[in-house]
Amino acid sequence: MLGEVSRQQIRSKIRIAQIRGVPEKGNIKANHSQLMSILGRLGKTSVDVVVTPECFLDGYIASDPDIRSQDLAQYAVDPARADPFVESVARWAADRSAWMILCCMRVSAQGVFNTALAFDREGRLRGMYDKTHCQTHDHKFIPGMELRAFQSDFGPFGIVICADRRWPETVRTLALRGARIIFNPSYGMHDERNLHMMQTRSYESEVFIAFTHPRQSLITGPAGDIIINERGDDFGAVVTEIDLSQADVIREQDTSHLRCRR
């Protein structure tokens, strides 16, 4: 199930950097510059994974009522072609030997997707996740069709984008596919209700969830606990170390939700 990396080689402790700050709608150049500035300010801080909020590059321009679905392509990237904004982030990942989850709009022959690009420690694009649950303004996007467990040196991990987290099946599906942590880049709801929902999603599927919002950096643990919950409007990165083996311990118990599922 762990694919390329044997169980003995898998890291347990990882450090996650969650990017925070409200990007400018439609200004890819400014948002990219802000992101690179934040990454630069990390300095020599040791990080294993960096996660941006949903559609960080384009500032979630799709939520603008004046923007139509046919307008989205001009704010989207094409990973199949050389893109300076994407390539510079990939180089940073390679230079720092860190995974990077970069959220943007992705153009394709079918239309535009709300996407998270996953780069590995060598700066290679290891895969993409397209938001599956599109509502209201997100109907401007083509919905994704796959919940994927990505293979990494810290074991399988999953990605869900914003509203995807509202359905228990998304998190549960990824947990059953071996994910001990799910990265949840978001832009919308980040109130008290969401806090309890994230705790519940983690508890019921015994998984860490890193909810990364422009105004909130939240990580919940497999026991339903809150690992970190920082709020603010200033641009920066919140770095948190977690021990993924805690999910293994809970899943191996006789009362494990995943083991006892019928």
mmCIF file of C-alpha atoms in Angstrom:
data_model
loop_
_atom_site.group_PDB
_atom_site.id
_atom_site.type_symbol
_atom_site.label_atom_id
_atom_site.label_comp_id
_atom_site.label_asym_id
_atom_site.label_seq_id
_atom_site.Cartn_x
_atom_site.Cartn_y
_atom_site.Cartn_z
ATOM 1 C CA MET A 1 0.000 0.000 0.000
ATOM 2 C CA LEU A 2 2.940 2.335 0.686
ATOM 3 C CA GLY A 3 4.253 1.994 -2.862
ATOM 4 C CA GLU A 4 7.708 3.410 -3.516
ATOM 5 C CA VAL A 5 8.760 3.771 0.111
ATOM 6 C CA SER A 6 8.986 0.827 2.498
ATOM 7 C CA ARG A 7 7.369 1.073 5.923
ATOM 8 C CA GLN A 8 10.814 1.186 7.581
ATOM 9 C CA GLN A 9 11.826 4.232 5.517
ATOM 10 C CA ILE A 10 8.701 6.292 6.102
ATOM 11 C CA ARG A 11 9.101 9.440 8.159
ATOM 12 C CA SER A 12 6.855 9.868 11.161
ATOM 13 C CA LYS A 13 7.607 13.437 12.146
ATOM 14 C CA ILE A 14 7.086 16.170 9.560
ATOM 15 C CA ARG A 15 7.071 19.956 9.689
ATOM 16 C CA ILE A 16 4.258 21.686 7.809
ATOM 17 C CA ALA A 17 4.409 25.319 6.698
ATOM 18 C CA GLN A 18 0.943 26.778 6.096
ATOM 19 C CA ILE A 19 0.932 29.957 3.997
ATOM 20 C CA ARG A 20 -1.401 32.640 5.327
ATOM 21 C CA GLY A 21 -2.511 35.974 3.871
ATOM 22 C CA VAL A 22 -5.272 37.200 1.576
ATOM 23 C CA PRO A 23 -4.128 37.231 -2.075
ATOM 24 C CA GLU A 24 -5.189 39.903 -4.565
ATOM 25 C CA LYS A 25 -7.966 38.783 -6.909
ATOM 26 C CA GLY A 26 -6.748 38.299 -10.437
ATOM 27 C CA ASN A 27 -3.181 39.522 -9.825
ATOM 28 C CA ILE A 28 -1.047 36.437 -10.377
ATOM 29 C CA LYS A 29 2.198 38.402 -10.528
ATOM 30 C CA ALA A 30 1.621 40.111 -7.176
ATOM 31 C CA ASN A 31 0.418 36.925 -5.483
ATOM 32 C CA HIS A 32 3.376 34.947 -6.795
ATOM 33 C CA SER A 33 5.731 37.664 -5.566
ATOM 34 C CA GLN A 34 4.070 37.577 -2.134
ATOM 35 C CA LEU A 35 4.391 33.789 -2.007
ATOM 36 C CA MET A 36 8.086 33.848 -2.937
ATOM 37 C CA SER A 37 8.663 36.543 -0.315
ATOM 38 C CA ILE A 38 7.044 34.358 2.355
ATOM 39 C CA LEU A 39 9.091 31.364 1.233
ATOM 40 C CA GLY A 40 12.209 33.507 1.383
ATOM 41 C CA ARG A 41 11.394 34.576 4.937
ATOM 42 C CA LEU A 42 11.332 30.940 5.996
ATOM 43 C CA GLY A 43 15.111 31.205 5.730
ATOM 44 C CA LYS A 44 16.792 28.082 7.019
ATOM 45 C CA THR A 45 13.697 26.895 8.874
ATOM 46 C CA SER A 46 13.343 23.155 8.350
ATOM 47 C CA VAL A 47 10.074 22.273 6.595
ATOM 48 C CA ASP A 48 8.843 19.100 4.911
ATOM 49 C CA VAL A 49 5.619 20.349 3.308
ATOM 50 C CA VAL A 50 4.430 23.822 2.300
ATOM 51 C CA VAL A 51 0.719 24.376 1.607
ATOM 52 C CA THR A 52 -0.934 27.472 0.133
ATOM 53 C CA PRO A 53 -4.611 28.410 0.516
ATOM 54 C CA GLU A 54 -7.070 27.561 -2.269
ATOM 55 C CA CYS A 55 -6.469 29.344 -5.621
ATOM 56 C CA PHE A 56 -3.702 31.403 -4.035
ATOM 57 C CA LEU A 57 -2.024 32.313 -7.337
ATOM 58 C CA ASP A 58 -5.121 33.882 -8.881
ATOM 59 C CA GLY A 59 -6.636 35.159 -5.618
ATOM 60 C CA TYR A 60 -9.734 32.987 -6.118
ATOM 61 C CA ILE A 61 -10.953 35.219 -8.920
ATOM 62 C CA ALA A 62 -13.759 32.730 -9.662
ATOM 63 C CA SER A 63 -15.666 34.090 -6.655
ATOM 64 C CA ASP A 64 -15.971 37.482 -8.381
ATOM 65 C CA PRO A 65 -19.563 37.699 -9.726
ATOM 66 C CA ASP A 66 -18.337 39.615 -12.792
ATOM 67 C CA ILE A 67 -16.047 36.757 -13.833
ATOM 68 C CA ARG A 68 -17.596 34.157 -16.133
ATOM 69 C CA SER A 69 -16.406 30.586 -16.681
ATOM 70 C CA GLN A 70 -15.018 31.583 -20.078
ATOM 71 C CA ASP A 71 -12.894 34.262 -18.371
ATOM 72 C CA LEU A 72 -11.057 31.870 -16.061
ATOM 73 C CA ALA A 73 -8.464 30.611 -18.528
ATOM 74 C CA GLN A 74 -6.624 33.936 -18.560
ATOM 75 C CA TYR A 75 -5.881 33.502 -14.842
ATOM 76 C CA ALA A 76 -5.015 29.796 -15.027
ATOM 77 C CA VAL A 77 -1.726 27.925 -15.441
ATOM 78 C CA ASP A 78 -0.968 24.993 -17.722
ATOM 79 C CA PRO A 79 1.395 22.537 -15.961
ATOM 80 C CA ALA A 80 2.031 20.824 -19.301
ATOM 81 C CA ARG A 81 3.808 23.970 -20.516
ATOM 82 C CA ALA A 82 6.625 26.041 -19.106
ATOM 83 C CA ASP A 83 5.185 28.573 -16.680
ATOM 84 C CA PRO A 84 7.562 30.919 -14.828
ATOM 85 C CA PHE A 85 5.280 31.226 -11.798
ATOM 86 C CA VAL A 86 5.041 27.453 -11.370
ATOM 87 C CA GLU A 87 8.670 26.745 -12.259
ATOM 88 C CA SER A 88 10.038 29.141 -9.642
ATOM 89 C CA VAL A 89 7.982 27.433 -6.930
ATOM 90 C CA ALA A 90 9.189 24.023 -8.131
ATOM 91 C CA ARG A 91 12.806 25.230 -7.981
ATOM 92 C CA TRP A 92 12.269 26.451 -4.426
ATOM 93 C CA ALA A 93 10.930 23.002 -3.469
ATOM 94 C CA ALA A 94 13.992 21.358 -4.988
ATOM 95 C CA ASP A 95 16.414 23.811 -3.353
ATOM 96 C CA ARG A 96 14.823 23.309 0.065
ATOM 97 C CA SER A 97 14.092 19.587 -0.399
ATOM 98 C CA ALA A 98 10.474 20.180 0.617
ATOM 99 C CA TRP A 99 7.126 19.089 -0.757
ATOM 100 C CA MET A 100 5.026 21.955 -2.088
ATOM 101 C CA ILE A 101 1.259 22.040 -2.564
ATOM 102 C CA LEU A 102 0.559 25.023 -4.790
ATOM 103 C CA CYS A 103 -3.088 25.971 -5.353
ATOM 104 C CA CYS A 104 -4.152 27.644 -8.559
ATOM 105 C CA MET A 105 -6.522 27.361 -11.490
ATOM 106 C CA ARG A 106 -5.474 24.828 -14.132
ATOM 107 C CA VAL A 107 -6.421 25.122 -17.782
ATOM 108 C CA SER A 108 -7.082 22.013 -19.861
ATOM 109 C CA ALA A 109 -8.815 20.999 -23.069
ATOM 110 C CA GLN A 110 -12.051 20.408 -21.090
ATOM 111 C CA GLY A 111 -12.010 23.759 -19.327
ATOM 112 C CA VAL A 112 -10.561 25.152 -16.086
ATOM 113 C CA PHE A 113 -10.118 23.209 -12.835
ATOM 114 C CA ASN A 114 -9.652 24.378 -9.242
ATOM 115 C CA THR A 115 -6.384 22.547 -8.614
ATOM 116 C CA ALA A 116 -3.642 21.735 -6.138
ATOM 117 C CA LEU A 117 -0.282 20.936 -7.742
ATOM 118 C CA ALA A 118 1.905 18.581 -5.672
ATOM 119 C CA PHE A 119 5.680 18.931 -6.112
ATOM 120 C CA ASP A 120 8.081 16.544 -4.399
ATOM 121 C CA ARG A 121 11.417 17.280 -2.723
ATOM 122 C CA GLU A 122 13.171 17.292 -6.086
ATOM 123 C CA GLY A 123 10.761 19.844 -7.511
ATOM 124 C CA ARG A 124 9.030 17.299 -9.726
ATOM 125 C CA LEU A 125 5.301 17.561 -10.309
ATOM 126 C CA ARG A 126 4.131 14.306 -8.726
ATOM 127 C CA GLY A 127 0.460 14.847 -9.418
ATOM 128 C CA MET A 128 -2.544 17.143 -9.268
ATOM 129 C CA TYR A 129 -5.798 17.163 -7.360
ATOM 130 C CA ASP A 130 -8.860 18.878 -8.839
ATOM 131 C CA LYS A 131 -11.627 20.039 -6.493
ATOM 132 C CA THR A 132 -14.453 17.508 -6.738
ATOM 133 C CA HIS A 133 -17.328 19.258 -4.944
ATOM 134 C CA CYS A 134 -18.230 22.446 -6.815
ATOM 135 C CA GLN A 135 -21.061 24.662 -5.594
ATOM 136 C CA THR A 136 -22.295 28.221 -6.326
ATOM 137 C CA HIS A 137 -19.457 30.154 -8.054
ATOM 138 C CA ASP A 138 -17.378 26.977 -8.296
ATOM 139 C CA HIS A 139 -19.720 25.732 -11.004
ATOM 140 C CA LYS A 140 -17.526 27.855 -13.260
ATOM 141 C CA PHE A 141 -14.933 25.088 -12.851
ATOM 142 C CA ILE A 142 -14.861 21.592 -14.301
ATOM 143 C CA PRO A 143 -15.298 19.274 -11.261
ATOM 144 C CA GLY A 144 -12.552 16.774 -10.455
ATOM 145 C CA MET A 145 -13.277 13.069 -10.709
ATOM 146 C CA GLU A 146 -10.723 11.422 -8.403
ATOM 147 C CA LEU A 147 -9.786 11.254 -4.722
ATOM 148 C CA ARG A 148 -6.131 10.289 -4.849
ATOM 149 C CA ALA A 149 -3.645 9.134 -2.245
ATOM 150 C CA PHE A 150 -0.220 10.546 -3.171
ATOM 151 C CA GLN A 151 2.868 8.508 -2.266
ATOM 152 C CA SER A 152 5.631 10.268 -0.342
ATOM 153 C CA ASP A 153 8.561 9.685 2.009
ATOM 154 C CA PHE A 154 6.129 10.235 4.918
ATOM 155 C CA GLY A 155 3.602 7.751 3.566
ATOM 156 C CA PRO A 156 0.424 8.272 1.565
ATOM 157 C CA PHE A 157 -1.259 11.656 1.901
ATOM 158 C CA GLY A 158 -4.449 13.142 0.504
ATOM 159 C CA ILE A 159 -5.615 16.533 -0.695
ATOM 160 C CA VAL A 160 -9.135 17.950 -0.568
ATOM 161 C CA ILE A 161 -9.954 21.543 -1.488
ATOM 162 C CA CYS A 162 -12.207 23.769 0.634
ATOM 163 C CA ALA A 163 -15.837 22.547 0.422
ATOM 164 C CA ASP A 164 -14.711 18.957 -0.271
ATOM 165 C CA ARG A 165 -14.274 18.626 3.497
ATOM 166 C CA ARG A 166 -18.018 18.966 4.149
ATOM 167 C CA TRP A 167 -18.632 15.392 2.994
ATOM 168 C CA PRO A 168 -17.367 12.679 5.369
ATOM 169 C CA GLU A 169 -16.797 10.350 2.419
ATOM 170 C CA THR A 170 -13.950 12.434 0.973
ATOM 171 C CA VAL A 171 -11.811 12.234 4.110
ATOM 172 C CA ARG A 172 -12.836 8.646 4.847
ATOM 173 C CA THR A 173 -11.992 7.515 1.302
ATOM 174 C CA LEU A 174 -8.480 8.940 1.557
ATOM 175 C CA ALA A 175 -7.959 7.480 5.035
ATOM 176 C CA LEU A 176 -8.963 4.044 3.746
ATOM 177 C CA ARG A 177 -6.377 4.506 0.991
ATOM 178 C CA GLY A 178 -3.688 4.867 3.619
ATOM 179 C CA ALA A 179 -3.471 8.630 4.115
ATOM 180 C CA ARG A 180 -2.399 9.608 7.622
ATOM 181 C CA ILE A 181 -2.626 13.305 6.768
ATOM 182 C CA ILE A 182 -4.896 15.261 4.446
ATOM 183 C CA PHE A 183 -4.007 18.743 3.264
ATOM 184 C CA ASN A 184 -7.075 20.947 2.954
ATOM 185 C CA PRO A 185 -6.298 24.255 1.196
ATOM 186 C CA SER A 186 -9.361 26.484 1.557
ATOM 187 C CA TYR A 187 -10.712 29.970 1.017
ATOM 188 C CA GLY A 188 -14.256 29.925 2.414
ATOM 189 C CA MET A 189 -15.830 29.154 5.779
ATOM 190 C CA HIS A 190 -13.408 29.310 8.730
ATOM 191 C CA ASP A 191 -15.729 29.867 11.700
ATOM 192 C CA GLU A 192 -16.399 27.926 14.910
ATOM 193 C CA ARG A 193 -18.616 25.483 13.020
ATOM 194 C CA ASN A 194 -15.738 24.694 10.688
ATOM 195 C CA LEU A 195 -13.402 24.139 13.626
ATOM 196 C CA HIS A 196 -15.710 21.488 15.056
ATOM 197 C CA MET A 197 -16.211 19.948 11.616
ATOM 198 C CA MET A 198 -12.454 19.572 11.139
ATOM 199 C CA GLN A 199 -12.134 17.980 14.571
ATOM 200 C CA THR A 200 -14.938 15.573 13.672
ATOM 201 C CA ARG A 201 -13.477 14.682 10.270
ATOM 202 C CA SER A 202 -10.125 13.924 11.907
ATOM 203 C CA TYR A 203 -11.712 11.923 14.734
ATOM 204 C CA GLU A 204 -14.059 9.802 12.636
ATOM 205 C CA SER A 205 -11.361 8.838 10.101
ATOM 206 C CA GLU A 206 -8.358 8.896 12.479
ATOM 207 C CA VAL A 207 -6.334 11.273 10.346
ATOM 208 C CA PHE A 208 -4.483 14.587 10.605
ATOM 209 C CA ILE A 209 -6.040 17.436 8.606
ATOM 210 C CA ALA A 210 -4.107 20.610 7.761
ATOM 211 C CA PHE A 211 -6.743 23.269 7.022
ATOM 212 C CA THR A 212 -4.931 26.122 5.277
ATOM 213 C CA HIS A 213 -6.928 29.326 4.838
ATOM 214 C CA PRO A 214 -5.853 32.910 4.025
ATOM 215 C CA ARG A 215 -6.868 33.899 7.563
ATOM 216 C CA GLN A 216 -6.377 30.677 9.518
ATOM 217 C CA SER A 217 -3.794 27.929 9.977
ATOM 218 C CA LEU A 218 -5.486 24.935 11.605
ATOM 219 C CA ILE A 219 -4.315 21.355 12.110
ATOM 220 C CA THR A 220 -6.503 18.768 13.798
ATOM 221 C CA GLY A 221 -5.310 15.359 14.968
ATOM 222 C CA PRO A 222 -6.609 11.780 14.727
ATOM 223 C CA ALA A 223 -8.049 11.937 18.242
ATOM 224 C CA GLY A 224 -10.100 15.002 17.300
ATOM 225 C CA ASP A 225 -7.666 17.317 19.049
ATOM 226 C CA ILE A 226 -6.501 20.753 17.915
ATOM 227 C CA ILE A 227 -2.754 20.781 17.165
ATOM 228 C CA ILE A 228 -2.512 24.402 16.011
ATOM 229 C CA ASN A 229 -5.099 27.123 15.420
ATOM 230 C CA GLU A 230 -3.659 30.512 14.498
ATOM 231 C CA ARG A 231 -5.621 33.345 12.901
ATOM 232 C CA GLY A 232 -4.535 36.591 11.282
ATOM 233 C CA ASP A 233 -4.571 38.700 8.121
ATOM 234 C CA ASP A 234 -0.833 39.265 7.863
ATOM 235 C CA PHE A 235 1.172 37.472 5.194
ATOM 236 C CA GLY A 236 3.408 34.763 6.578
ATOM 237 C CA ALA A 237 3.794 31.056 7.260
ATOM 238 C CA VAL A 238 2.912 29.019 10.342
ATOM 239 C CA VAL A 239 5.247 26.041 10.841
ATOM 240 C CA THR A 240 4.048 23.083 12.910
ATOM 241 C CA GLU A 241 5.643 19.713 13.605
ATOM 242 C CA ILE A 242 3.374 16.680 13.852
ATOM 243 C CA ASP A 243 4.008 12.993 14.505
ATOM 244 C CA LEU A 244 2.071 10.903 11.987
ATOM 245 C CA SER A 245 2.682 7.718 13.978
ATOM 246 C CA GLN A 246 -0.068 8.931 16.333
ATOM 247 C CA ALA A 247 -2.541 8.011 13.598
ATOM 248 C CA ASP A 248 -1.021 4.514 13.389
ATOM 249 C CA VAL A 249 -1.390 3.994 17.137
ATOM 250 C CA ILE A 250 -5.079 4.928 17.085
ATOM 251 C CA ARG A 251 -5.795 2.833 13.974
ATOM 252 C CA GLU A 252 -4.205 -0.239 15.565
ATOM 253 C CA GLN A 253 -6.467 -0.141 18.622
ATOM 254 C CA ASP A 254 -9.372 -2.574 18.937
ATOM 255 C CA THR A 255 -11.759 0.381 19.029
ATOM 256 C CA SER A 256 -10.399 1.978 15.848
ATOM 257 C CA HIS A 257 -13.132 3.499 13.673
ATOM 258 C CA LEU A 258 -11.439 2.274 10.503
ATOM 259 C CA ARG A 259 -10.904 -1.260 11.861
ATOM 260 C CA CYS A 260 -14.426 -1.577 13.250
ATOM 261 C CA ARG A 261 -16.170 -0.130 10.211
ATOM 262 C CA ARG A 262 -18.951 -2.433 8.887
#
